[in-house]
XYZ file of C-alpha atoms in Angstrom:
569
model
C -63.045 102.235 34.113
C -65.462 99.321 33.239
C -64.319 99.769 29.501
C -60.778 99.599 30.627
C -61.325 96.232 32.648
C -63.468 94.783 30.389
C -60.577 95.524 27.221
C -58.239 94.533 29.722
C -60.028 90.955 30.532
C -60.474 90.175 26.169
C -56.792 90.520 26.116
C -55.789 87.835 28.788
C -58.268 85.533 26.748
C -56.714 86.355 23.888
C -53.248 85.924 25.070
C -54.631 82.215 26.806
C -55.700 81.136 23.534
C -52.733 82.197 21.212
C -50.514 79.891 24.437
C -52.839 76.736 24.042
C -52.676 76.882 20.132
C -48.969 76.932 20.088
C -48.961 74.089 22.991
C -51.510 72.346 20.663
C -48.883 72.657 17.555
C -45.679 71.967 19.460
C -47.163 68.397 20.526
C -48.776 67.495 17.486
C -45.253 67.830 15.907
C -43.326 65.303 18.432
C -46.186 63.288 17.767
C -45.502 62.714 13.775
C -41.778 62.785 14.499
C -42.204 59.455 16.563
C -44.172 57.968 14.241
C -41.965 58.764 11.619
C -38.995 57.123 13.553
C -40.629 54.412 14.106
C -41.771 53.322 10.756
C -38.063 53.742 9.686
C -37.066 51.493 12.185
C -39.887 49.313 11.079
C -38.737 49.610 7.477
C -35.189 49.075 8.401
C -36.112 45.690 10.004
C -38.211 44.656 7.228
C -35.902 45.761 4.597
C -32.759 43.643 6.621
C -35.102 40.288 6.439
C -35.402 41.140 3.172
C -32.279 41.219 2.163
C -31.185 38.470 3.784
C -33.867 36.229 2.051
C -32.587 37.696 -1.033
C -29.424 36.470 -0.813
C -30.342 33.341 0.850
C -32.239 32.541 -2.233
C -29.510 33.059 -4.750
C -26.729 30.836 -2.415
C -25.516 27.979 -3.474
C -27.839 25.190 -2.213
C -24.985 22.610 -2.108
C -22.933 24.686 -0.198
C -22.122 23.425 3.270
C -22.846 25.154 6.421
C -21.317 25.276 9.496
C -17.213 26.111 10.016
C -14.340 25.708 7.639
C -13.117 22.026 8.055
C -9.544 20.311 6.491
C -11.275 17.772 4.031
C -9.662 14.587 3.320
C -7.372 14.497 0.022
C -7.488 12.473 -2.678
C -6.091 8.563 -3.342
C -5.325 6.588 -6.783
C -7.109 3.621 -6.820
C -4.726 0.720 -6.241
C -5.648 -2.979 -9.057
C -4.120 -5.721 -9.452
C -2.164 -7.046 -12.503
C -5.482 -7.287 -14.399
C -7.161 -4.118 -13.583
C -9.296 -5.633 -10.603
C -9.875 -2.746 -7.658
C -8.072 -3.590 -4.958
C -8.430 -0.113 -3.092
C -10.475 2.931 -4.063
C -12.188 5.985 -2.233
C -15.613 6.393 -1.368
C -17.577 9.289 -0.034
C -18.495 9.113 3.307
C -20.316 11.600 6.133
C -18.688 12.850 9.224
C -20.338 14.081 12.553
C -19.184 17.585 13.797
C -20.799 20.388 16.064
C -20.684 24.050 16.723
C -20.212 24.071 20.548
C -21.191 27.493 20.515
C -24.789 26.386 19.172
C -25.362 23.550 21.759
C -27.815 24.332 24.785
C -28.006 21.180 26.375
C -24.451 19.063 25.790
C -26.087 16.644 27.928
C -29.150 15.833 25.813
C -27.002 15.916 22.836
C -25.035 13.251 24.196
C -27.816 11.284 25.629
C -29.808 11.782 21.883
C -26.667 10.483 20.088
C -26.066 7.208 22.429
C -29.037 5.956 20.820
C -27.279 5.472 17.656
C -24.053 5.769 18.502
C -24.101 3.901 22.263
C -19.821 3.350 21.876
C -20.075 7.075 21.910
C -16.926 8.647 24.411
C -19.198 10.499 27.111
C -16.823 12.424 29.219
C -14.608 13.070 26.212
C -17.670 14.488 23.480
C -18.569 16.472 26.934
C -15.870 18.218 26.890
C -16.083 18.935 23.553
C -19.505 20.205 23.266
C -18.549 22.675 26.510
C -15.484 23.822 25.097
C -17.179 26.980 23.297
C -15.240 26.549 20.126
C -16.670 27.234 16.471
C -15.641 23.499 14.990
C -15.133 20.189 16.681
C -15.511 16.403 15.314
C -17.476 13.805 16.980
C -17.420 10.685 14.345
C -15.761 10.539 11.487
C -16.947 8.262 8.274
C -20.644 7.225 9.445
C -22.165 4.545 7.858
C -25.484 5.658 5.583
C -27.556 4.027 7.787
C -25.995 6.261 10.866
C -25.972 9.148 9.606
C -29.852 9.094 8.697
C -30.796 8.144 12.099
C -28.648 11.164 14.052
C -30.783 13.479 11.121
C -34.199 12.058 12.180
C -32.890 13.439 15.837
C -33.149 16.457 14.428
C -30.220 18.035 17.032
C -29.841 21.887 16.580
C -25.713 22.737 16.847
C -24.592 19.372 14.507
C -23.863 18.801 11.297
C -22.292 16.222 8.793
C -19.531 16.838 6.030
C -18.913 14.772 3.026
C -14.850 12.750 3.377
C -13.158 10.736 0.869
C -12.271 7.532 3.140
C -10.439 4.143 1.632
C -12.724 0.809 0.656
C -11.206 -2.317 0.050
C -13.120 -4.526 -1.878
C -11.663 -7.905 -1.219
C -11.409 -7.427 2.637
C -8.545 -9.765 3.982
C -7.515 -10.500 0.688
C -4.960 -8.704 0.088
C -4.398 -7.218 3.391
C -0.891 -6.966 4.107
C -0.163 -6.436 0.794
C -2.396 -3.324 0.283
C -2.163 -1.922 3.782
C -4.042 1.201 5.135
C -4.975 4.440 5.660
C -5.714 6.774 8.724
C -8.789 8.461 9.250
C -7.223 10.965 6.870
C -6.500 9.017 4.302
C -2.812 8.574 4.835
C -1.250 5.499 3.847
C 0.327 4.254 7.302
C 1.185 0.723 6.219
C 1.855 -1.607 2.527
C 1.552 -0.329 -0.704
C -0.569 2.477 0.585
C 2.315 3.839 2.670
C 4.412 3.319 -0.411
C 2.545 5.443 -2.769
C 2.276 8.104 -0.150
C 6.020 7.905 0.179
C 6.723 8.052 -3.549
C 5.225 11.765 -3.700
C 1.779 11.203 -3.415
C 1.909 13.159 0.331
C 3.724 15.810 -1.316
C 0.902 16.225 -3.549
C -1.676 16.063 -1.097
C 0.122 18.410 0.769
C 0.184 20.885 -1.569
C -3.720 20.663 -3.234
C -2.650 18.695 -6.294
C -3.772 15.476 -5.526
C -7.368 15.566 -7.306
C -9.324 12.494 -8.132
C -9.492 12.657 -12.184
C -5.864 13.290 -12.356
C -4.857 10.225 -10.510
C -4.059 7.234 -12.240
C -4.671 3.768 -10.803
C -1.409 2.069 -9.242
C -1.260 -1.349 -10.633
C 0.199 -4.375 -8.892
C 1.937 -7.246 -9.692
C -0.616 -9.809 -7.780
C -3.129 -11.701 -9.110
C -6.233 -11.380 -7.183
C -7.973 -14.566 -8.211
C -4.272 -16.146 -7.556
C -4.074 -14.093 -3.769
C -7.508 -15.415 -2.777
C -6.836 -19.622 -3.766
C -3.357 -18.755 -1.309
C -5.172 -17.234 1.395
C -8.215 -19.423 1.330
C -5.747 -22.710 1.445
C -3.571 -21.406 4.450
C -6.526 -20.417 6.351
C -7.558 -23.783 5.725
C -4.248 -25.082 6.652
C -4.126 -23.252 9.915
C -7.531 -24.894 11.171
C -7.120 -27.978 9.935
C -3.656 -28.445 11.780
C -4.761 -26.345 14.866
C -1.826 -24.125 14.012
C -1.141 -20.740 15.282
C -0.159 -18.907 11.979
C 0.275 -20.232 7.895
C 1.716 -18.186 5.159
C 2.683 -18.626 1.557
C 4.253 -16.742 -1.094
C 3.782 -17.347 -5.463
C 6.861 -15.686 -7.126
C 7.856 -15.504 -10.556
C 11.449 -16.845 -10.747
C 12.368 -15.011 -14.046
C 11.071 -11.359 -13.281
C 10.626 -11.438 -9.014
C 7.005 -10.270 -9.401
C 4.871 -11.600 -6.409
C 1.875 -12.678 -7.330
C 0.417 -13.814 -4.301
C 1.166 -13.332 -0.556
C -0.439 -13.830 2.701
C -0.105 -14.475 5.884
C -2.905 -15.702 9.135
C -4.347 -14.353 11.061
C -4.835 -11.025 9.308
C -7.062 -8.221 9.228
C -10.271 -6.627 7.479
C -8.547 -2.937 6.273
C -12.362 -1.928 6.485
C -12.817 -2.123 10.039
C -9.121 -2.764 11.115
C -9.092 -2.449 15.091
C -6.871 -5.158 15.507
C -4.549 -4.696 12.793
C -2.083 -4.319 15.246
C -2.372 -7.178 17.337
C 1.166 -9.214 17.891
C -0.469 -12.550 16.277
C -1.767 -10.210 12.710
C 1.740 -9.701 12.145
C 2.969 -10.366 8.051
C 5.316 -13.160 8.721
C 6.153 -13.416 5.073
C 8.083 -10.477 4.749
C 8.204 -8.835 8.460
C 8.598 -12.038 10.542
C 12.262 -13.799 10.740
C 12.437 -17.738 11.601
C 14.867 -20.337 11.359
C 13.630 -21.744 8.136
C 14.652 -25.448 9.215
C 15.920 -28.011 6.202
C 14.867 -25.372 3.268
C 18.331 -23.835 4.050
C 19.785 -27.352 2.977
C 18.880 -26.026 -0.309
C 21.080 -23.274 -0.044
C 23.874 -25.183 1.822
C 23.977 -27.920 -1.418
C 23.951 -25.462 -3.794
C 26.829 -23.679 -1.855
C 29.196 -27.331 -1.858
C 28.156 -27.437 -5.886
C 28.921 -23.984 -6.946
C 32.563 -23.988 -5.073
C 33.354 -26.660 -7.399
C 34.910 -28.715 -4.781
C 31.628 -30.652 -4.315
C 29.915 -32.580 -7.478
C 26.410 -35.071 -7.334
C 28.411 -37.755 -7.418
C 30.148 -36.518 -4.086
C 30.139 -38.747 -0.755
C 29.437 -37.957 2.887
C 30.361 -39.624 5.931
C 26.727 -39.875 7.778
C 27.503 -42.944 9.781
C 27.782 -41.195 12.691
C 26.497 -38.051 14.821
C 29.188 -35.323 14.620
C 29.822 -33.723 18.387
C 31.442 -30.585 18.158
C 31.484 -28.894 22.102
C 28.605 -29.680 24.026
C 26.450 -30.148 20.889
C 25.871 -33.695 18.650
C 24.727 -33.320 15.211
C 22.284 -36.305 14.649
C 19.689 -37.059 11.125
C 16.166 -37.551 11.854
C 15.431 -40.504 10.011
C 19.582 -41.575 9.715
C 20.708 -44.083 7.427
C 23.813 -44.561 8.812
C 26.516 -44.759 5.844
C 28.173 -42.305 3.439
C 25.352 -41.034 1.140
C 25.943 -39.539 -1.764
C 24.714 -35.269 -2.635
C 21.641 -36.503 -3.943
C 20.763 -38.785 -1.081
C 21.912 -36.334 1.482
C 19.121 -33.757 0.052
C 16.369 -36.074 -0.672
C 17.169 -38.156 3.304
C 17.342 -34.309 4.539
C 20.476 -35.179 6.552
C 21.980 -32.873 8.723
C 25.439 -34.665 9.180
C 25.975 -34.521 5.254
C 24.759 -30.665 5.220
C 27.505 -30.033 8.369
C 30.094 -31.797 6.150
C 28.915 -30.058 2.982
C 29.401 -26.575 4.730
C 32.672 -27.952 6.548
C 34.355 -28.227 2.624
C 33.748 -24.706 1.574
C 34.359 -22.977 5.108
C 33.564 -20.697 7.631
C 34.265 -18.009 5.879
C 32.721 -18.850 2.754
C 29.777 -20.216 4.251
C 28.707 -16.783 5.854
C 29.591 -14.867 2.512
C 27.287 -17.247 -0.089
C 24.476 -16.529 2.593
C 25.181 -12.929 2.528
C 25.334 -13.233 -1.773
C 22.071 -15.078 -1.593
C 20.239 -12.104 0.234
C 19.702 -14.341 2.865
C 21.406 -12.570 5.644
C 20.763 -9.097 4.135
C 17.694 -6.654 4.679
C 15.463 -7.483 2.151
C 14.910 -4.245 -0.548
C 11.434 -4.233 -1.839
C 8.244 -2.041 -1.997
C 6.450 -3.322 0.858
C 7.668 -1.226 4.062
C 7.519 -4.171 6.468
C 10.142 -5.900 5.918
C 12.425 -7.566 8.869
C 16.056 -7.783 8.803
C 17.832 -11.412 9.434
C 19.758 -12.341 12.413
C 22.979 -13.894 12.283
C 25.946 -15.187 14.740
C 27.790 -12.027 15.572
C 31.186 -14.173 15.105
C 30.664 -17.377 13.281
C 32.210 -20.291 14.649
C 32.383 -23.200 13.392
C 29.399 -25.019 15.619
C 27.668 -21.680 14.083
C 28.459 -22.736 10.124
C 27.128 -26.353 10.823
C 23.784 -25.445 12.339
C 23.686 -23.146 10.066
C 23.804 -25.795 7.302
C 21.143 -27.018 8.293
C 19.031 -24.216 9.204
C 19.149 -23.685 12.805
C 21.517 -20.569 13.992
C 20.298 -17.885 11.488
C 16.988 -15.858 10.914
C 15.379 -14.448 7.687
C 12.275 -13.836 6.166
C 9.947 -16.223 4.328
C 9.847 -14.050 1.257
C 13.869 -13.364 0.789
C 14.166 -17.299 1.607
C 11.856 -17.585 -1.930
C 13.902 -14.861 -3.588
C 17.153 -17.140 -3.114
C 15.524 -20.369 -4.236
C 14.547 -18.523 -7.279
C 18.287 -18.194 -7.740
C 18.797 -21.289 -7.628
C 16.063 -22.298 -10.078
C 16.477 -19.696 -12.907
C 19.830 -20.437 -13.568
C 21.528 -18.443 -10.811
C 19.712 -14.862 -11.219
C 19.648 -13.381 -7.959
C 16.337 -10.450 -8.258
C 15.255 -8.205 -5.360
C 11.030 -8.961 -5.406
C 8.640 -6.540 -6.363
C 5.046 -5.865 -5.721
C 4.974 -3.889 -8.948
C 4.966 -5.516 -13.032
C 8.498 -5.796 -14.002
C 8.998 -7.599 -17.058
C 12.032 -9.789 -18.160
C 13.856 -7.569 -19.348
C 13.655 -5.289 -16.702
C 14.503 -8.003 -14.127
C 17.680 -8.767 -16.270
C 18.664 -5.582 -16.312
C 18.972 -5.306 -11.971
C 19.705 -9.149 -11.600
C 23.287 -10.476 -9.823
C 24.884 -13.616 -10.990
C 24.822 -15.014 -7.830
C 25.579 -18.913 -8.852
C 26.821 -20.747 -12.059
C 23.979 -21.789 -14.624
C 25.739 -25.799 -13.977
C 24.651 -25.112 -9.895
C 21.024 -24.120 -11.014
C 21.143 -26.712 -13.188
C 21.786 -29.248 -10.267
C 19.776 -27.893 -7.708
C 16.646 -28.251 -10.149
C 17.484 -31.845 -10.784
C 17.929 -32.331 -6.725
C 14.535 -30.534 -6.261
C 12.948 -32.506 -8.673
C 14.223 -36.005 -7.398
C 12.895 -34.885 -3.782
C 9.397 -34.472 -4.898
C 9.394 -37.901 -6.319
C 11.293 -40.365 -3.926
C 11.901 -37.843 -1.015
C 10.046 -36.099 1.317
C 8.377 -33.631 -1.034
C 5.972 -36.498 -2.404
C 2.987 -34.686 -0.778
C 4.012 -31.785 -3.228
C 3.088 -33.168 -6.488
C 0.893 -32.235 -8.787
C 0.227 -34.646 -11.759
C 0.889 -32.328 -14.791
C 3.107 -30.085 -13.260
C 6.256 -31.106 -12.799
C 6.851 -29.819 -8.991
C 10.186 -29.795 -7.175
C 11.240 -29.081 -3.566
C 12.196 -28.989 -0.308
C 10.837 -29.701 3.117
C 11.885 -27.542 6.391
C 10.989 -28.800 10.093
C 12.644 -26.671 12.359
C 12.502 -27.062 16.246
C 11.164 -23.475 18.005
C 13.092 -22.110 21.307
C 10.961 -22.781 24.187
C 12.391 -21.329 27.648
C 15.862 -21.000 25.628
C 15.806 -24.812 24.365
C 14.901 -25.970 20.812
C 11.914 -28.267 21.718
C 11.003 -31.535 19.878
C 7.095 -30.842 20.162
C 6.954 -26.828 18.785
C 7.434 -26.536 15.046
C 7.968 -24.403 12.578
C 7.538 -25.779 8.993
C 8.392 -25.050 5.964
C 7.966 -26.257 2.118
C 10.218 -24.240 -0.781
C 8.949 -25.472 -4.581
C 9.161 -24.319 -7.805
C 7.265 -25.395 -10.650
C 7.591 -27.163 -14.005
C 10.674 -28.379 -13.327
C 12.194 -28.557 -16.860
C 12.126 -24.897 -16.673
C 10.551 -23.217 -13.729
C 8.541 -20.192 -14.127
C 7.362 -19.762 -10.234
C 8.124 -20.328 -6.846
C 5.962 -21.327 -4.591
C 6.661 -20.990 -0.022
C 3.986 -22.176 2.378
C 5.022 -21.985 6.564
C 2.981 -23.228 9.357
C 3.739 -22.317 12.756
C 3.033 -24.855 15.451
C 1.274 -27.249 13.230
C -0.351 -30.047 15.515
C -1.058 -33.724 13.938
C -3.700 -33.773 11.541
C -4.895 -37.028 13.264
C -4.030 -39.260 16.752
C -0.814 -41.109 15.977
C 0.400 -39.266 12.949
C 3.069 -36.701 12.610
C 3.188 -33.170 12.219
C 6.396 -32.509 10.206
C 6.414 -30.161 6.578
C 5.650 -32.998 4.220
C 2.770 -33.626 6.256
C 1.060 -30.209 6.588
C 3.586 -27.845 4.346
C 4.076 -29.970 1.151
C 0.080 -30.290 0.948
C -0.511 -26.148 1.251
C 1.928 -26.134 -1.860
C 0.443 -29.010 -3.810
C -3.216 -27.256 -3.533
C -2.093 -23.971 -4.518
C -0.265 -24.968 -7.344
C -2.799 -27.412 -8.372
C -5.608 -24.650 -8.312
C -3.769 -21.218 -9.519
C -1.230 -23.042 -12.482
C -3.691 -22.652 -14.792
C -4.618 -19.028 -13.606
C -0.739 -18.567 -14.343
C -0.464 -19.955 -17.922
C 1.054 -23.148 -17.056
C -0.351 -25.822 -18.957
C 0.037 -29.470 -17.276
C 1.712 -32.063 -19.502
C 1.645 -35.827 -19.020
C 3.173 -36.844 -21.494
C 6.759 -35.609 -21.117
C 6.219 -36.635 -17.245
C 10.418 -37.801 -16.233
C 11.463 -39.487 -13.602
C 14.690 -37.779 -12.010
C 17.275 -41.135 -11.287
C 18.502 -41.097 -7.778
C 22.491 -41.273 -8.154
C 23.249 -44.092 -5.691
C 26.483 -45.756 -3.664
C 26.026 -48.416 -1.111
């Protein structure tokens, strides 16, 4: 019985210990299973970084980070006539963020104010909040701005690289060139016009790449643009005038070679290139051009052959036609003869000049002369003349001389070249154009005899009318003055001017033409005047005397003539 118990009790030990040994085993085996799985999670992580340093290290350093953006296409460089940039691209950086990376869209803002303090608040709020992978905050920093917002070091910004337009000459050239948006679009000038010719289509479609774009070359002169804007911005202070202008044209090919009108703008930093008062009067401002439309209205009697120089004129008396009396400014009171009633600048002769061809006839040789017509040229701002619905016939003799009708100061140079190049009527271009080409498009718009006679007339005003403040020894300058009387409060008043002075130059065959206007010119001085010979004819007579030889027109005094005034007491 003892044996029994005591084989009985060595069993149940037995049996304990074979139970704790497997317990023992089963747990050490979890035990290395964990481990395992966790040193392949372990390796997994390690093995993820790296990977990702792997590739990190063979990316393209250059590349940018940050969203997809729409980068700003390509431009040609714009020159002038001798290869000088007028208009180019530059690089430039641009502010965006990542909304989704910004923590604090208030301390971003308040960071940034410190170099950008005309910052929008409420409006870059709203854009840092709006949880979206891409938005813009500045476009085109300066260098300088751009390496202050780095040294902020601001987690959730970055800066791309834009092409954006530089214009080396500033106001130069302004309304000539034009400008471009923020992405690079040409919205106004030349710069609209390239766009227009199929340089948007290209940009539109990828083409437009830098090295494949050839330079667009103009028919300006820069050292020729800068003496005309430099002399009416003179002008304009020194006769406390509101606005000045002036125009060189070739008179045998129609190139422009210098325009500009003040005020203007700065196409680098153009935030009031829209103002009312920057406005291009030249080509997209319309005025009563004042006694410069005698030109036209002398040339008009001449070319119907009814009218010769040795023609007379009743101006003995003011004409009264309805409530209206047509009365000269400095009258002589007798008949004058054509040359006398151009170089006096008398409005009775011009009314009876315009009274032999016609109501009729007046309106068409305006309309053949491009004065009354919308001017077709490159430049997109061009304003289209105003004229009498019906003409009457009060209507044709204002008209004759120059109050009753609107046009441009450019088209107004376009006709005189007309009447100086032997009656070649040739739209203007901002583009070269040679002879031959300009041939090729030009209208006979007056006899060769008419041109003939007008350049005599214009010549014979400059030295015994009231173009003397026009000459230039040397160059042989012809012309015509133009004080016109603005509408104040629906009246032509006697004290608000708008002048005008139409040359061309050498006489003996004249190669330019040359338009300066000044709007509400006051005296120069207490007591003097403040009509065109005064302040107009001077404008001329500088720019000629300083961009002729720029030109390649050589002065000569020795061939100097003296035009002989046909005369009859």
């Amino acid at each position: 019985m003892k044996l029994w118990r005591r084989r009985a009790s060595e069993a149940e030990a037995s049996t304990a210990s074979i139970v704790v040994d497997g317990a023992r085993k089963s747990t050490g085996g979890r035990a290395r299973t964990r481990v395992v799985m966790t040193m392949a999670v372990f390796f997994g992580i390690y093995a993820t970084i790296a990977g990702r340093l792997v590739y990190l290290g063979f990316e393209d350093a250059e590349a940018p980070s940050g969203p997809e953006s729409r980068i700003t296409a390509s431009r040609p460089d714009i020159v002038d006539r001798n290869g000088e940039v007028l208009a180019t691209d530059i690089k430039t950086a641009s502010l965006f963020a990542e909304p989704r990376r910004i923590v604090d869209p208030n301390e971003v803002i308040e960071k940034l104010s410190l170099v950008l303090p005309d910052i929008e608040v409420e409006q870059t709020y709203h854009k840092l909040k709006s949880g979206a992978g891409f938005v813009w905050l500045r476009r085109q920093l300066t260098p300088k701005q751009q390496n202050d917002i780095m040294q902020l070091g601001i987690p959730g910004i970055g800066f791309r690289t834009e092409k954006r337009r530089f214009y080396p000459g500033g106001e130069t050239a302004s309304h000539i060139v034009g400008l471009t948006n923020i992405d690079n679009k040409g919205i106004s000038g030349l710069e609209k016009y390239i766009d227009d010719q199929g340089l948007a289509d290209l940009q539109a479609t990828g083409l437009a790449v830098a090295t494949d774009l050839k330079p667009v070359r103009l028919s300006i002169d820069l050292r020729v643009q800068h003496i005309v804007r430099d002399e009416i911005s003179r002008a304009m202070e020194k006769y406390h005038a509101i606005a000045a202008g002036a125009v060189v044209l070739n008179a045998k090919t129609g190139e422009v070679m210098a325009m500009a009108s003040v005020p203007d703008y700065d196409p680098n930093n153009p935030y009031n290139a829209h103002d009312k008062d920057r406005l291009n009067r030249m080509s997209a401002g319309t005025y009563e051009m004042g006694s410069t439309i005698k030109s036209f209205t002398t040339a008009m009697a001449l070319d119907s052959g009814k009218v010769t120089l040795e023609s007379r004129f009743d101006a003995s008396r003011p004409i009264t036609i309805g409530k209206q009396t047509i009365r000269d400014f400095h009258g002589k009171g007798r008949v004058l003869t054509v040359p006398e009633v151009f170089i006096y600048s008398s409005n009775i002769g011009s009314a009876r000049e315009a009274d032999v061809v016609g109501i009729e006839g007046h309106r068409e040789f305006l309309h053949r002369m491009g004065l009354l017509e919308r001017m077709n040229t490159e430049l997109p701002e061009v304003a289209r003349p105003s004229e009498p619905k019906v003409w009457k016939k009060v209507h044709s003799i204002t008209i004759a001389f120059g109050h009753g009708m609107s046009t441009t100061p450019l088209q107004t140079a376009v006709a005189a070249a007309a009447l100086m190049n032997g009656g070649k009527l040739i739209d203007p271009t901002f583009l070269p154009r040679t002879e031959a080409e300009a041939d090729a498009i030009a209208e006979q718009v007056i006899k060769p005899k008419t041109s003939e006679d007008m350049r005599y007339l214009y010549r014979l005003n400059a030295e015994k009318g009231s173009g003397k403040r026009a000459e230039v020894p040397g160059y042989r300058v012809g012309g015509k003055t133009g004080t016109a009387e603005k509408v104040v409060n629906g009246r032509y008043s006697s004290s608000v001017r708008f002048n005008a002075f139409l040359a061309a130059f050498p006489m003996d065959d004249p190669q330019y033409i040359v338009l300066s206007i000044i709007d509400e010119p006051k005296p120069e001085k207490p007591g003097m005047g403040a009509t065109s010979g005064l302040n107009a004819a001077p404008i001329v007579a500088n720019i000629i005397r300083r961009s002729a030889p720029l030109l390649g027109v050589k002065p000569e005094f020795s061939h100097e003539s003296k035009a002989t005034l046909v005369s009859y007491q």
